[in-house]
């Protein structure tokens, strides 16, 4: 038995595998627990073989684990696996479909991310969510304050400046109860702005139990050389460059993903 290609359906607890030889003859089917499937791969599959998985949650982690064991890993977007599902969808059938899809000559694959790339991507995702939360909070304040006949100024900065004036003005028609609520909203808006600044600038501080974002931004600094090489090919500032680095492993990957879009 000489297995050359293995499709793996990954999950939280149970992993299904489907292995074939160089003639595409099935040589191995199995179901293993989370703690045993890597050992099963190592015992049955020779180093250098190709192992494929859907690009989904935890796939990059497992890909790095397999690469460290000497395997060639291919990640495939779920929409490219679906056409190869032959019968009713289940984990065993999915593993077979992945194995078949990865053997297609023109299949598109997702580049495996390094830990550093995932750190950078996490910063961008957290920042994006914080911006959305801040915008939603500002719009909530504008809507509520409008019910009392006050017009909120345009822009987050001007809104922040207006909030203390509204709270201090005893003649603007705001009730005592609403002033308490508005003070809480103003504090929420201030906090979101400060946390966003920590993420963007790498300033010292903590956020919801996460260690100082200074450490995260240090990771970004470590990949800035790669970002600089790619930045000339992307319209935007350094933010765009680090986003590209977070989603590509090399300039070759950048060329491929520029055409096909990011696969997740």
mmCIF file of C-alpha atoms in Angstrom:
data_model
loop_
_atom_site.group_PDB
_atom_site.id
_atom_site.type_symbol
_atom_site.label_atom_id
_atom_site.label_comp_id
_atom_site.label_asym_id
_atom_site.label_seq_id
_atom_site.Cartn_x
_atom_site.Cartn_y
_atom_site.Cartn_z
ATOM 1 C CA UNK A 1 0.000 0.000 0.000
ATOM 2 C CA UNK A 2 1.486 3.335 -1.065
ATOM 3 C CA UNK A 3 -0.866 6.193 -0.308
ATOM 4 C CA UNK A 4 -0.089 9.337 -2.292
ATOM 5 C CA UNK A 5 -3.133 11.507 -1.620
ATOM 6 C CA UNK A 6 -5.400 11.883 1.418
ATOM 7 C CA UNK A 7 -8.555 13.910 1.872
ATOM 8 C CA UNK A 8 -9.388 14.879 5.445
ATOM 9 C CA UNK A 9 -12.707 16.156 6.721
ATOM 10 C CA UNK A 10 -11.781 18.108 9.844
ATOM 11 C CA UNK A 11 -14.149 18.837 12.710
ATOM 12 C CA UNK A 12 -14.039 19.643 16.414
ATOM 13 C CA UNK A 13 -13.872 16.057 17.661
ATOM 14 C CA UNK A 14 -14.025 13.457 14.858
ATOM 15 C CA UNK A 15 -11.872 13.451 11.716
ATOM 16 C CA UNK A 16 -12.579 11.355 8.607
ATOM 17 C CA UNK A 17 -9.801 10.410 6.179
ATOM 18 C CA UNK A 18 -9.863 9.010 2.646
ATOM 19 C CA UNK A 19 -6.601 7.907 1.033
ATOM 20 C CA UNK A 20 -5.788 6.747 -2.497
ATOM 21 C CA UNK A 21 -2.690 5.531 -4.309
ATOM 22 C CA UNK A 22 -1.141 6.929 -7.477
ATOM 23 C CA UNK A 23 -3.699 5.008 -9.535
ATOM 24 C CA UNK A 24 -6.556 6.669 -7.613
ATOM 25 C CA UNK A 25 -7.488 3.346 -6.011
ATOM 26 C CA UNK A 26 -8.895 3.645 -2.494
ATOM 27 C CA UNK A 27 -6.389 2.356 0.048
ATOM 28 C CA UNK A 28 -7.632 3.793 3.302
ATOM 29 C CA UNK A 29 -10.809 5.028 4.927
ATOM 30 C CA UNK A 30 -10.975 5.856 8.579
ATOM 31 C CA UNK A 31 -12.501 7.836 11.420
ATOM 32 C CA UNK A 32 -10.327 9.132 14.242
ATOM 33 C CA UNK A 33 -10.579 11.329 17.296
ATOM 34 C CA UNK A 34 -8.979 14.762 17.433
ATOM 35 C CA UNK A 35 -6.030 13.509 19.448
ATOM 36 C CA UNK A 36 -5.260 10.453 17.296
ATOM 37 C CA UNK A 37 -5.760 11.376 13.653
ATOM 38 C CA UNK A 38 -2.299 12.904 13.164
ATOM 39 C CA UNK A 39 -0.673 9.743 14.530
ATOM 40 C CA UNK A 40 -2.820 7.664 12.174
ATOM 41 C CA UNK A 41 -1.645 9.797 9.238
ATOM 42 C CA UNK A 42 1.985 9.406 10.272
ATOM 43 C CA UNK A 43 1.680 5.603 10.513
ATOM 44 C CA UNK A 44 -0.088 5.033 7.197
ATOM 45 C CA UNK A 45 0.952 7.864 4.900
ATOM 46 C CA UNK A 46 4.568 8.338 3.761
ATOM 47 C CA UNK A 47 6.231 11.729 4.011
ATOM 48 C CA UNK A 48 5.859 13.859 0.908
ATOM 49 C CA UNK A 49 2.308 12.703 0.232
ATOM 50 C CA UNK A 50 -0.396 15.265 -0.458
ATOM 51 C CA UNK A 51 -3.030 15.887 2.200
ATOM 52 C CA UNK A 52 -6.051 18.043 1.457
ATOM 53 C CA UNK A 53 -8.611 19.778 3.645
ATOM 54 C CA UNK A 54 -11.359 22.320 3.208
ATOM 55 C CA UNK A 55 -10.241 25.845 4.039
ATOM 56 C CA UNK A 56 -12.285 26.430 7.179
ATOM 57 C CA UNK A 57 -11.873 27.048 10.895
ATOM 58 C CA UNK A 58 -8.663 25.447 12.238
ATOM 59 C CA UNK A 59 -7.545 24.275 8.763
ATOM 60 C CA UNK A 60 -4.463 26.510 8.776
ATOM 61 C CA UNK A 61 -3.461 25.167 12.180
ATOM 62 C CA UNK A 62 -3.711 21.560 11.056
ATOM 63 C CA UNK A 63 -1.978 22.405 7.792
ATOM 64 C CA UNK A 64 1.036 23.705 9.713
ATOM 65 C CA UNK A 65 1.052 20.576 11.876
ATOM 66 C CA UNK A 66 1.081 18.367 8.787
ATOM 67 C CA UNK A 67 3.737 20.438 7.047
ATOM 68 C CA UNK A 68 5.954 20.056 10.108
ATOM 69 C CA UNK A 69 5.638 16.279 9.627
ATOM 70 C CA UNK A 70 6.832 16.477 6.052
ATOM 71 C CA UNK A 71 3.543 16.431 4.136
ATOM 72 C CA UNK A 72 2.443 18.659 1.270
ATOM 73 C CA UNK A 73 -0.805 20.299 2.313
ATOM 74 C CA UNK A 74 -3.476 21.651 -0.005
ATOM 75 C CA UNK A 75 -6.409 23.704 1.268
ATOM 76 C CA UNK A 76 -9.490 23.952 -0.921
ATOM 77 C CA UNK A 77 -12.391 26.385 -0.660
ATOM 78 C CA UNK A 78 -15.637 24.615 0.229
ATOM 79 C CA UNK A 79 -17.393 25.732 -2.956
ATOM 80 C CA UNK A 80 -14.779 23.905 -5.038
ATOM 81 C CA UNK A 81 -15.276 20.660 -3.085
ATOM 82 C CA UNK A 82 -19.073 20.594 -3.336
ATOM 83 C CA UNK A 83 -19.256 19.432 -7.002
ATOM 84 C CA UNK A 84 -17.349 16.253 -6.084
ATOM 85 C CA UNK A 85 -19.762 15.104 -3.362
ATOM 86 C CA UNK A 86 -21.245 11.942 -4.896
ATOM 87 C CA UNK A 87 -24.113 11.112 -2.527
ATOM 88 C CA UNK A 88 -25.846 12.340 0.582
ATOM 89 C CA UNK A 89 -23.521 14.728 2.364
ATOM 90 C CA UNK A 90 -21.769 13.364 5.435
ATOM 91 C CA UNK A 91 -18.262 13.511 6.865
ATOM 92 C CA UNK A 92 -17.047 10.321 5.169
ATOM 93 C CA UNK A 93 -18.352 11.430 1.792
ATOM 94 C CA UNK A 94 -16.839 14.897 2.306
ATOM 95 C CA UNK A 95 -13.393 13.361 2.908
ATOM 96 C CA UNK A 96 -13.699 11.420 -0.349
ATOM 97 C CA UNK A 97 -14.817 14.542 -2.218
ATOM 98 C CA UNK A 98 -11.839 16.508 -0.872
ATOM 99 C CA UNK A 99 -9.477 13.746 -1.953
ATOM 100 C CA UNK A 100 -10.895 13.763 -5.467
ATOM 101 C CA UNK A 101 -11.056 17.554 -5.771
ATOM 102 C CA UNK A 102 -7.424 18.050 -4.785
ATOM 103 C CA UNK A 103 -6.362 15.736 -7.614
ATOM 104 C CA UNK A 104 -7.949 17.860 -10.339
ATOM 105 C CA UNK A 105 -5.271 19.460 -12.552
ATOM 106 C CA UNK A 106 -6.803 22.938 -12.573
ATOM 107 C CA UNK A 107 -7.980 23.080 -8.969
ATOM 108 C CA UNK A 108 -7.409 26.329 -7.063
ATOM 109 C CA UNK A 109 -5.875 26.108 -3.625
ATOM 110 C CA UNK A 110 -5.658 28.400 -0.627
ATOM 111 C CA UNK A 111 -2.215 29.358 0.670
ATOM 112 C CA UNK A 112 -1.474 28.100 4.177
ATOM 113 C CA UNK A 113 -1.108 31.013 6.580
ATOM 114 C CA UNK A 114 1.737 31.288 9.043
ATOM 115 C CA UNK A 115 1.059 32.091 12.694
ATOM 116 C CA UNK A 116 2.376 35.607 12.086
ATOM 117 C CA UNK A 117 -0.042 36.111 9.209
ATOM 118 C CA UNK A 118 -2.938 35.012 11.388
ATOM 119 C CA UNK A 119 -1.838 37.466 14.081
ATOM 120 C CA UNK A 120 -1.879 40.310 11.564
ATOM 121 C CA UNK A 121 -5.239 39.190 10.219
ATOM 122 C CA UNK A 122 -6.648 39.093 13.753
ATOM 123 C CA UNK A 123 -5.599 42.705 14.305
ATOM 124 C CA UNK A 124 -7.375 43.807 11.145
ATOM 125 C CA UNK A 125 -10.525 41.859 11.992
ATOM 126 C CA UNK A 126 -10.654 43.221 15.548
ATOM 127 C CA UNK A 127 -10.071 46.745 14.288
ATOM 128 C CA UNK A 128 -12.807 46.368 11.668
ATOM 129 C CA UNK A 129 -15.294 45.178 14.285
ATOM 130 C CA UNK A 130 -14.368 48.024 16.628
ATOM 131 C CA UNK A 131 -14.954 50.568 13.871
ATOM 132 C CA UNK A 132 -18.382 49.041 13.218
ATOM 133 C CA UNK A 133 -19.230 49.129 16.922
ATOM 134 C CA UNK A 134 -18.127 52.753 17.212
ATOM 135 C CA UNK A 135 -20.191 53.765 14.172
ATOM 136 C CA UNK A 136 -23.245 51.943 15.542
ATOM 137 C CA UNK A 137 -22.837 53.637 18.932
ATOM 138 C CA UNK A 138 -22.512 57.064 17.336
ATOM 139 C CA UNK A 139 -25.631 56.497 15.229
ATOM 140 C CA UNK A 140 -27.531 55.350 18.316
ATOM 141 C CA UNK A 141 -26.598 58.559 20.113
ATOM 142 C CA UNK A 142 -27.628 60.667 17.113
ATOM 143 C CA UNK A 143 -30.992 58.931 16.892
ATOM 144 C CA UNK A 144 -31.761 59.240 20.594
ATOM 145 C CA UNK A 145 -30.628 62.847 20.903
ATOM 146 C CA UNK A 146 -32.771 63.778 17.919
ATOM 147 C CA UNK A 147 -35.885 62.732 19.835
ATOM 148 C CA UNK A 148 -35.174 65.605 22.235
ATOM 149 C CA UNK A 149 -34.883 68.197 19.493
ATOM 150 C CA UNK A 150 -31.092 68.325 19.366
ATOM 151 C CA UNK A 151 -29.127 67.960 16.151
ATOM 152 C CA UNK A 152 -25.926 65.934 16.357
ATOM 153 C CA UNK A 153 -22.955 67.235 14.353
ATOM 154 C CA UNK A 154 -21.334 65.205 11.576
ATOM 155 C CA UNK A 155 -18.219 63.243 12.438
ATOM 156 C CA UNK A 156 -17.144 61.180 15.440
ATOM 157 C CA UNK A 157 -14.813 63.880 16.753
ATOM 158 C CA UNK A 158 -17.454 66.588 16.707
ATOM 159 C CA UNK A 159 -19.977 64.235 18.289
ATOM 160 C CA UNK A 160 -17.580 63.504 21.145
ATOM 161 C CA UNK A 161 -17.060 67.229 21.668
ATOM 162 C CA UNK A 162 -20.819 67.876 21.688
ATOM 163 C CA UNK A 163 -21.644 65.243 24.306
ATOM 164 C CA UNK A 164 -20.173 67.118 27.333
ATOM 165 C CA UNK A 165 -21.928 70.309 26.231
ATOM 166 C CA UNK A 166 -25.276 68.544 26.047
ATOM 167 C CA UNK A 167 -24.770 66.986 29.460
ATOM 168 C CA UNK A 168 -23.822 70.315 31.061
ATOM 169 C CA UNK A 169 -26.540 72.424 29.413
ATOM 170 C CA UNK A 170 -29.451 72.472 31.862
ATOM 171 C CA UNK A 171 -31.729 74.302 29.413
ATOM 172 C CA UNK A 172 -31.636 71.958 26.407
ATOM 173 C CA UNK A 173 -34.667 69.892 27.402
ATOM 174 C CA UNK A 174 -32.880 66.671 28.386
ATOM 175 C CA UNK A 175 -34.340 64.948 31.435
ATOM 176 C CA UNK A 176 -32.208 63.831 34.360
ATOM 177 C CA UNK A 177 -32.877 60.173 33.555
ATOM 178 C CA UNK A 178 -31.809 60.586 29.943
ATOM 179 C CA UNK A 179 -28.682 62.480 30.982
ATOM 180 C CA UNK A 180 -27.629 59.411 32.983
ATOM 181 C CA UNK A 181 -28.188 57.221 29.917
ATOM 182 C CA UNK A 182 -26.398 59.680 27.632
ATOM 183 C CA UNK A 183 -23.414 59.813 29.970
ATOM 184 C CA UNK A 184 -23.163 56.030 29.727
ATOM 185 C CA UNK A 185 -23.331 56.164 25.931
ATOM 186 C CA UNK A 186 -20.647 58.842 25.885
ATOM 187 C CA UNK A 187 -18.405 56.627 28.002
ATOM 188 C CA UNK A 188 -19.033 53.691 25.636
ATOM 189 C CA UNK A 189 -18.076 55.847 22.653
ATOM 190 C CA UNK A 190 -14.928 57.068 24.399
ATOM 191 C CA UNK A 191 -13.917 53.518 25.308
ATOM 192 C CA UNK A 192 -14.399 52.256 21.758
ATOM 193 C CA UNK A 193 -12.259 55.087 20.464
ATOM 194 C CA UNK A 194 -9.456 54.336 22.909
ATOM 195 C CA UNK A 195 -9.473 50.610 22.198
ATOM 196 C CA UNK A 196 -9.452 51.320 18.476
ATOM 197 C CA UNK A 197 -6.429 53.548 18.968
ATOM 198 C CA UNK A 198 -4.616 50.744 20.797
ATOM 199 C CA UNK A 199 -5.221 48.383 17.870
ATOM 200 C CA UNK A 200 -4.261 50.910 15.224
ATOM 201 C CA UNK A 201 -1.185 52.442 16.825
ATOM 202 C CA UNK A 202 0.024 49.564 18.971
ATOM 203 C CA UNK A 203 -0.145 51.673 22.115
ATOM 204 C CA UNK A 204 0.235 50.032 25.484
ATOM 205 C CA UNK A 205 -2.862 48.738 27.199
ATOM 206 C CA UNK A 206 -5.143 45.765 27.557
ATOM 207 C CA UNK A 207 -8.474 44.881 26.011
ATOM 208 C CA UNK A 208 -10.849 42.271 27.415
ATOM 209 C CA UNK A 209 -8.081 40.182 28.893
ATOM 210 C CA UNK A 210 -5.908 40.218 25.771
ATOM 211 C CA UNK A 211 -2.256 41.076 26.410
ATOM 212 C CA UNK A 212 -0.903 44.385 25.245
ATOM 213 C CA UNK A 213 -1.491 44.964 21.562
ATOM 214 C CA UNK A 214 2.099 46.176 21.515
ATOM 215 C CA UNK A 215 3.065 42.510 21.178
ATOM 216 C CA UNK A 216 0.667 42.016 18.289
ATOM 217 C CA UNK A 217 1.954 45.077 16.506
ATOM 218 C CA UNK A 218 5.484 43.768 16.987
ATOM 219 C CA UNK A 219 4.441 40.820 14.845
ATOM 220 C CA UNK A 220 3.327 43.276 12.199
ATOM 221 C CA UNK A 221 6.703 44.974 12.383
ATOM 222 C CA UNK A 222 8.403 41.631 11.790
ATOM 223 C CA UNK A 223 6.549 41.148 8.498
ATOM 224 C CA UNK A 224 6.903 44.746 7.320
ATOM 225 C CA UNK A 225 9.741 43.786 4.994
ATOM 226 C CA UNK A 226 7.376 41.467 3.171
ATOM 227 C CA UNK A 227 4.644 44.101 3.297
ATOM 228 C CA UNK A 228 6.970 46.628 1.694
ATOM 229 C CA UNK A 229 7.619 44.231 -1.194
ATOM 230 C CA UNK A 230 3.892 43.915 -1.819
ATOM 231 C CA UNK A 231 2.762 47.449 -1.017
ATOM 232 C CA UNK A 232 3.889 48.828 -4.361
ATOM 233 C CA UNK A 233 1.379 46.511 -6.024
ATOM 234 C CA UNK A 234 -1.589 47.516 -3.861
ATOM 235 C CA UNK A 235 -3.444 50.826 -3.898
ATOM 236 C CA UNK A 236 -3.528 52.049 -0.313
ATOM 237 C CA UNK A 237 -1.341 52.720 2.665
ATOM 238 C CA UNK A 238 0.497 50.438 5.069
ATOM 239 C CA UNK A 239 -2.821 49.127 6.341
ATOM 240 C CA UNK A 240 -3.555 47.620 2.940
ATOM 241 C CA UNK A 241 -0.043 46.170 2.744
ATOM 242 C CA UNK A 242 -0.337 44.293 6.030
ATOM 243 C CA UNK A 243 -3.778 43.048 4.985
ATOM 244 C CA UNK A 244 -2.224 41.536 1.872
ATOM 245 C CA UNK A 245 0.557 39.950 3.918
ATOM 246 C CA UNK A 246 -2.035 38.452 6.261
ATOM 247 C CA UNK A 247 -3.746 36.725 3.350
ATOM 248 C CA UNK A 248 -0.870 35.659 1.093
ATOM 249 C CA UNK A 249 2.295 33.673 1.704
ATOM 250 C CA UNK A 250 4.363 35.069 -1.173
ATOM 251 C CA UNK A 251 4.216 37.258 -4.248
ATOM 252 C CA UNK A 252 3.200 34.148 -6.194
ATOM 253 C CA UNK A 253 0.242 33.630 -3.887
ATOM 254 C CA UNK A 254 -0.620 37.301 -4.284
ATOM 255 C CA UNK A 255 -0.763 36.888 -8.058
ATOM 256 C CA UNK A 256 -3.052 33.867 -7.761
ATOM 257 C CA UNK A 257 -5.382 35.343 -5.156
ATOM 258 C CA UNK A 258 -5.645 38.654 -6.992
ATOM 259 C CA UNK A 259 -7.452 36.709 -9.714
ATOM 260 C CA UNK A 260 -9.530 34.287 -7.679
ATOM 261 C CA UNK A 261 -10.163 36.324 -4.496
ATOM 262 C CA UNK A 262 -9.436 35.334 -0.937
ATOM 263 C CA UNK A 263 -10.503 31.772 -0.116
ATOM 264 C CA UNK A 264 -11.688 31.084 3.432
#
